[in-house]
CSV table of C-alpha atoms in Angstrom, one decimal:
chain,number,residue,atom,x,y,z
W,135,UNK,CA,81.7,107.5,104.4
W,136,UNK,CA,83.3,107.9,101.0
W,137,UNK,CA,86.0,105.4,100.2
W,138,UNK,CA,89.5,106.1,99.1
W,139,UNK,CA,89.6,108.2,96.0
W,140,UNK,CA,92.4,108.1,93.5
W,141,UNK,CA,92.8,110.4,90.6
W,142,UNK,CA,93.2,110.1,87.7
W,143,UNK,CA,91.9,106.6,87.0
W,144,UNK,CA,94.0,106.2,83.8
W,145,UNK,CA,97.1,108.0,82.6
W,146,UNK,CA,99.2,107.8,79.5
W,147,UNK,CA,102.7,109.3,79.5
W,148,UNK,CA,105.8,109.0,77.5
W,149,UNK,CA,109.3,108.1,78.6
W,150,UNK,CA,111.1,110.9,80.4
W,151,UNK,CA,108.0,112.7,81.5
W,152,UNK,CA,107.0,113.0,85.1
W,153,UNK,CA,103.6,112.2,86.7
W,154,UNK,CA,101.8,113.1,89.9
W,155,UNK,CA,99.1,110.8,91.3
W,156,UNK,CA,96.6,111.9,93.9
W,157,UNK,CA,94.9,110.0,96.8
W,158,UNK,CA,92.2,111.1,99.2
W,159,UNK,CA,91.9,108.8,102.2
W,160,UNK,CA,88.7,107.9,104.0
W,161,UNK,CA,87.7,110.7,106.3
W,162,UNK,CA,89.5,110.3,109.6
W,163,UNK,CA,92.2,108.0,108.3
W,164,UNK,CA,95.7,109.4,108.9
W,165,UNK,CA,97.8,106.7,107.4
W,166,UNK,CA,98.2,106.5,103.7
W,167,UNK,CA,100.2,103.8,101.8
W,168,UNK,CA,101.1,103.4,98.2
W,169,UNK,CA,101.7,100.2,96.3
W,170,UNK,CA,102.7,99.4,92.7
W,171,UNK,CA,101.2,96.4,91.0
W,172,UNK,CA,102.6,94.8,87.9
W,173,UNK,CA,102.0,91.3,86.4
W,174,UNK,CA,105.7,90.5,86.8
W,175,UNK,CA,106.4,91.8,90.3
W,176,UNK,CA,103.0,91.7,91.9
W,177,UNK,CA,102.2,94.2,94.7
W,178,UNK,CA,105.2,96.1,95.8
W,179,UNK,CA,105.2,98.6,98.7
W,180,UNK,CA,106.3,102.1,97.8
W,181,UNK,CA,105.9,104.2,101.0
W,182,UNK,CA,103.7,104.9,104.0
W,183,UNK,CA,102.8,108.2,105.6
W,184,UNK,CA,101.2,109.1,108.9
W,185,UNK,CA,100.5,112.6,109.9
W,186,UNK,CA,102.7,114.0,107.1
W,187,UNK,CA,105.7,111.8,108.2
W,188,UNK,CA,107.0,109.0,106.0
W,189,UNK,CA,107.4,106.0,108.3
W,190,UNK,CA,108.6,103.4,105.8
W,191,UNK,CA,109.8,103.3,102.2
W,192,UNK,CA,110.1,100.4,99.8
W,193,UNK,CA,113.0,99.5,97.5
W,194,UNK,CA,112.3,101.9,94.7
W,195,UNK,CA,114.7,104.4,93.1
W,196,UNK,CA,114.7,108.0,94.1
W,197,UNK,CA,112.5,108.9,91.1
W,198,UNK,CA,109.6,107.7,93.2
W,199,UNK,CA,108.6,110.2,95.9
W,200,UNK,CA,105.6,111.0,97.9
W,201,UNK,CA,104.1,113.4,100.4
W,202,UNK,CA,101.2,113.8,102.7
W,203,UNK,CA,99.4,117.0,103.4
W,204,UNK,CA,97.9,118.2,106.7
W,205,UNK,CA,94.4,117.0,105.6
W,206,UNK,CA,95.9,113.5,105.1
W,207,UNK,CA,95.6,113.7,101.3
W,208,UNK,CA,98.6,112.2,99.6
W,209,UNK,CA,100.4,112.5,96.3
W,210,UNK,CA,103.1,110.4,94.7
W,211,UNK,CA,105.4,111.6,92.0
W,212,UNK,CA,107.4,109.7,89.5
W,213,UNK,CA,110.0,111.6,87.6
W,214,UNK,CA,111.8,110.7,84.4
W,215,UNK,CA,109.4,107.9,83.6
W,216,UNK,CA,110.6,104.6,82.2
W,217,UNK,CA,108.7,101.9,80.3
W,218,UNK,CA,108.9,99.7,83.4
W,219,UNK,CA,107.0,102.2,85.5
W,220,UNK,CA,103.8,101.1,83.6
W,221,UNK,CA,101.7,99.7,86.4
W,222,UNK,CA,98.6,100.0,88.5
W,223,UNK,CA,99.3,102.3,91.4
W,224,UNK,CA,97.2,101.7,94.5
W,225,UNK,CA,96.7,103.9,97.4
W,226,UNK,CA,95.4,102.7,100.7
W,227,UNK,CA,94.4,104.3,104.0
W,228,UNK,CA,94.1,103.0,107.5
W,229,UNK,CA,92.4,104.4,110.6
W,230,UNK,CA,95.0,102.8,112.9
W,231,UNK,CA,98.4,104.2,113.7
W,232,UNK,CA,99.6,100.7,114.5
W,233,UNK,CA,101.9,98.8,112.2
W,234,UNK,CA,100.4,96.9,109.2
W,235,UNK,CA,96.8,97.1,110.1
W,236,UNK,CA,93.7,96.7,107.8
W,237,UNK,CA,94.0,98.7,104.7
W,238,UNK,CA,91.2,100.3,102.6
W,239,UNK,CA,92.3,100.5,99.0
W,240,UNK,CA,91.3,102.9,96.2
W,241,UNK,CA,90.5,101.7,92.7
W,242,UNK,CA,94.0,102.7,91.6
W,243,UNK,CA,95.6,104.7,88.8
W,244,UNK,CA,96.5,102.7,85.7
W,245,UNK,CA,99.7,104.3,84.3
W,246,UNK,CA,100.9,103.5,80.9
W,247,UNK,CA,104.3,104.7,79.8
W,248,UNK,CA,104.9,104.7,76.0
S,1105,UNK,CA,110.9,90.7,97.4
S,1106,UNK,CA,107.5,89.4,98.5
S,1107,UNK,CA,107.0,88.1,102.0
S,1108,UNK,CA,104.2,85.7,101.3
S,1109,UNK,CA,103.7,83.0,98.7
S,1110,UNK,CA,100.3,81.6,97.8
S,1111,UNK,CA,99.6,78.2,96.6
S,1112,UNK,CA,98.1,77.2,94.2
S,1113,UNK,CA,98.7,80.0,91.7
S,1114,UNK,CA,95.3,79.3,90.1
S,1115,UNK,CA,92.2,77.3,91.1
S,1116,UNK,CA,89.1,76.5,89.1
S,1117,UNK,CA,86.1,75.1,91.0
S,1118,UNK,CA,82.4,74.5,90.4
S,1119,UNK,CA,79.8,76.8,92.1
S,1120,UNK,CA,78.9,75.4,95.5
S,1121,UNK,CA,82.3,73.7,96.0
S,1122,UNK,CA,84.9,74.9,98.6
S,1123,UNK,CA,88.1,76.7,97.7
S,1124,UNK,CA,91.2,76.4,99.7
S,1125,UNK,CA,94.4,78.4,99.2
S,1126,UNK,CA,97.6,78.5,101.2
S,1127,UNK,CA,100.1,81.1,102.1
S,1128,UNK,CA,103.6,80.8,103.4
S,1129,UNK,CA,105.7,83.6,104.7
S,1130,UNK,CA,109.3,84.1,105.8
S,1131,UNK,CA,109.7,86.4,108.8
S,1132,UNK,CA,108.0,87.4,112.0
S,1133,UNK,CA,104.6,89.0,111.7
S,1134,UNK,CA,102.2,91.0,113.8
S,1135,UNK,CA,99.3,89.8,111.8
S,1136,UNK,CA,98.3,88.1,108.5
S,1137,UNK,CA,95.6,89.4,106.3
S,1138,UNK,CA,93.7,88.2,103.2
S,1139,UNK,CA,92.5,90.5,100.4
S,1140,UNK,CA,90.5,90.0,97.3
S,1141,UNK,CA,90.9,91.8,94.0
S,1142,UNK,CA,88.5,91.8,91.1
S,1143,UNK,CA,89.8,92.4,87.6
S,1144,UNK,CA,92.7,94.7,88.4
S,1145,UNK,CA,90.7,97.0,90.7
S,1146,UNK,CA,91.5,97.9,94.2
S,1147,UNK,CA,91.9,95.3,96.9
S,1148,UNK,CA,89.2,94.5,99.4
S,1149,UNK,CA,90.1,93.4,102.9
S,1150,UNK,CA,88.6,90.1,103.8
S,1151,UNK,CA,90.0,89.0,107.2
S,1152,UNK,CA,92.8,89.7,109.6
S,1153,UNK,CA,94.3,87.2,112.0
S,1154,UNK,CA,96.8,88.2,114.6
S,1155,UNK,CA,99.9,86.2,115.4
S,1156,UNK,CA,98.5,84.9,118.7
S,1157,UNK,CA,95.3,83.6,117.0
S,1158,UNK,CA,95.0,80.2,115.3
S,1159,UNK,CA,91.7,80.3,113.5
S,1160,UNK,CA,89.2,82.9,112.6
S,1161,UNK,CA,85.8,82.9,110.8
S,1162,UNK,CA,83.9,85.6,108.8
S,1163,UNK,CA,80.8,84.5,107.0
S,1164,UNK,CA,81.8,81.8,104.5
S,1165,UNK,CA,85.5,82.5,105.1
S,1166,UNK,CA,87.7,80.5,107.5
S,1167,UNK,CA,91.4,81.4,108.0
S,1168,UNK,CA,94.0,79.5,110.0
S,1169,UNK,CA,97.4,80.5,111.0
S,1170,UNK,CA,100.3,78.3,112.1
S,1171,UNK,CA,103.2,80.6,113.2
S,1172,UNK,CA,105.5,77.6,113.8
S,1173,UNK,CA,105.2,76.6,110.1
S,1174,UNK,CA,104.9,80.3,109.0
S,1175,UNK,CA,101.8,79.4,107.0
S,1176,UNK,CA,98.1,80.3,106.7
S,1177,UNK,CA,95.2,79.0,104.8
S,1178,UNK,CA,92.0,80.6,103.5
S,1179,UNK,CA,88.9,78.4,103.0
S,1180,UNK,CA,85.9,79.8,101.1
S,1181,UNK,CA,82.9,77.5,101.6
S,1182,UNK,CA,80.0,77.1,99.2
S,1183,UNK,CA,81.6,79.2,96.5
S,1184,UNK,CA,79.6,81.5,94.2
S,1185,UNK,CA,80.3,83.0,90.8
S,1186,UNK,CA,80.9,86.4,92.6
S,1187,UNK,CA,83.9,84.8,94.4
S,1188,UNK,CA,85.8,84.7,91.1
S,1189,UNK,CA,88.8,87.0,91.9
S,1190,UNK,CA,92.4,87.0,92.9
S,1191,UNK,CA,93.2,86.4,96.5
S,1192,UNK,CA,96.3,87.7,98.3
S,1193,UNK,CA,97.7,87.1,101.7
S,1194,UNK,CA,99.6,89.9,103.3
S,1195,UNK,CA,101.8,90.1,106.4
S,1196,UNK,CA,101.9,93.2,108.4
S,1197,UNK,CA,105.1,94.5,109.9
S,1198,UNK,CA,107.0,97.8,110.1
S,1199,UNK,CA,104.2,100.0,108.9
S,1200,UNK,CA,103.7,98.1,105.7
S,1201,UNK,CA,102.0,95.1,104.3
S,1202,UNK,CA,104.0,92.6,102.2
S,1203,UNK,CA,101.8,90.8,99.7
S,1204,UNK,CA,102.1,87.4,98.1
S,1205,UNK,CA,101.7,86.7,94.4
S,1206,UNK,CA,98.1,85.7,94.8
S,1207,UNK,CA,95.8,82.9,93.9
S,1208,UNK,CA,93.4,83.3,91.0
S,1209,UNK,CA,90.1,81.6,91.7
S,1210,UNK,CA,87.6,80.9,89.0
S,1211,UNK,CA,84.2,79.7,90.0
S,1212,UNK,CA,82.3,78.0,87.2
S,1213,UNK,CA,78.5,78.2,87.1
């Protein structure tokens, strides 16, 4: 099976712009989660989707949003980018519909905001 | 805020030695997991231990869990250069994982 695929791998944007990141989970996985990783804050949970429904959301401003499609692929969007949004954004999928089970991570999208 | 905290923050050992890192967490959990990350890439799942388990083994890995002390430890035996990475504990609850700050392990040849 192919792993979790995230695109693009690298992205450079300027302040005020918006960005959309894409994630394709492992085939058959219906849960997709997003995490932000920065040197200062570590790994922070953004949101989790299961069968197109958001089941949990982290403490991020409304500029951060996500969605999941019927084929389980997911996108996250960040509007009005700020310098502090520079981070590695990681997507993970799970084959379980239970809470907090084993996650399979993609290689991430490295976002740089200038 | 992060649920788990790893200790130590960094660890440097000789190839062949054992590496031990600890994780403390704050609230109730369904399970505790350990992940490895190489050079800012995606995380790789190592092992999951459920709240009703006390010890678990997987290859050269040994994990313990003490729910009364809200702590866990990860032991890597006979370390190799390829074990050089950051190791994170994560607690599972409410459809999310909460990660600690991680322990950076360097294995010297």
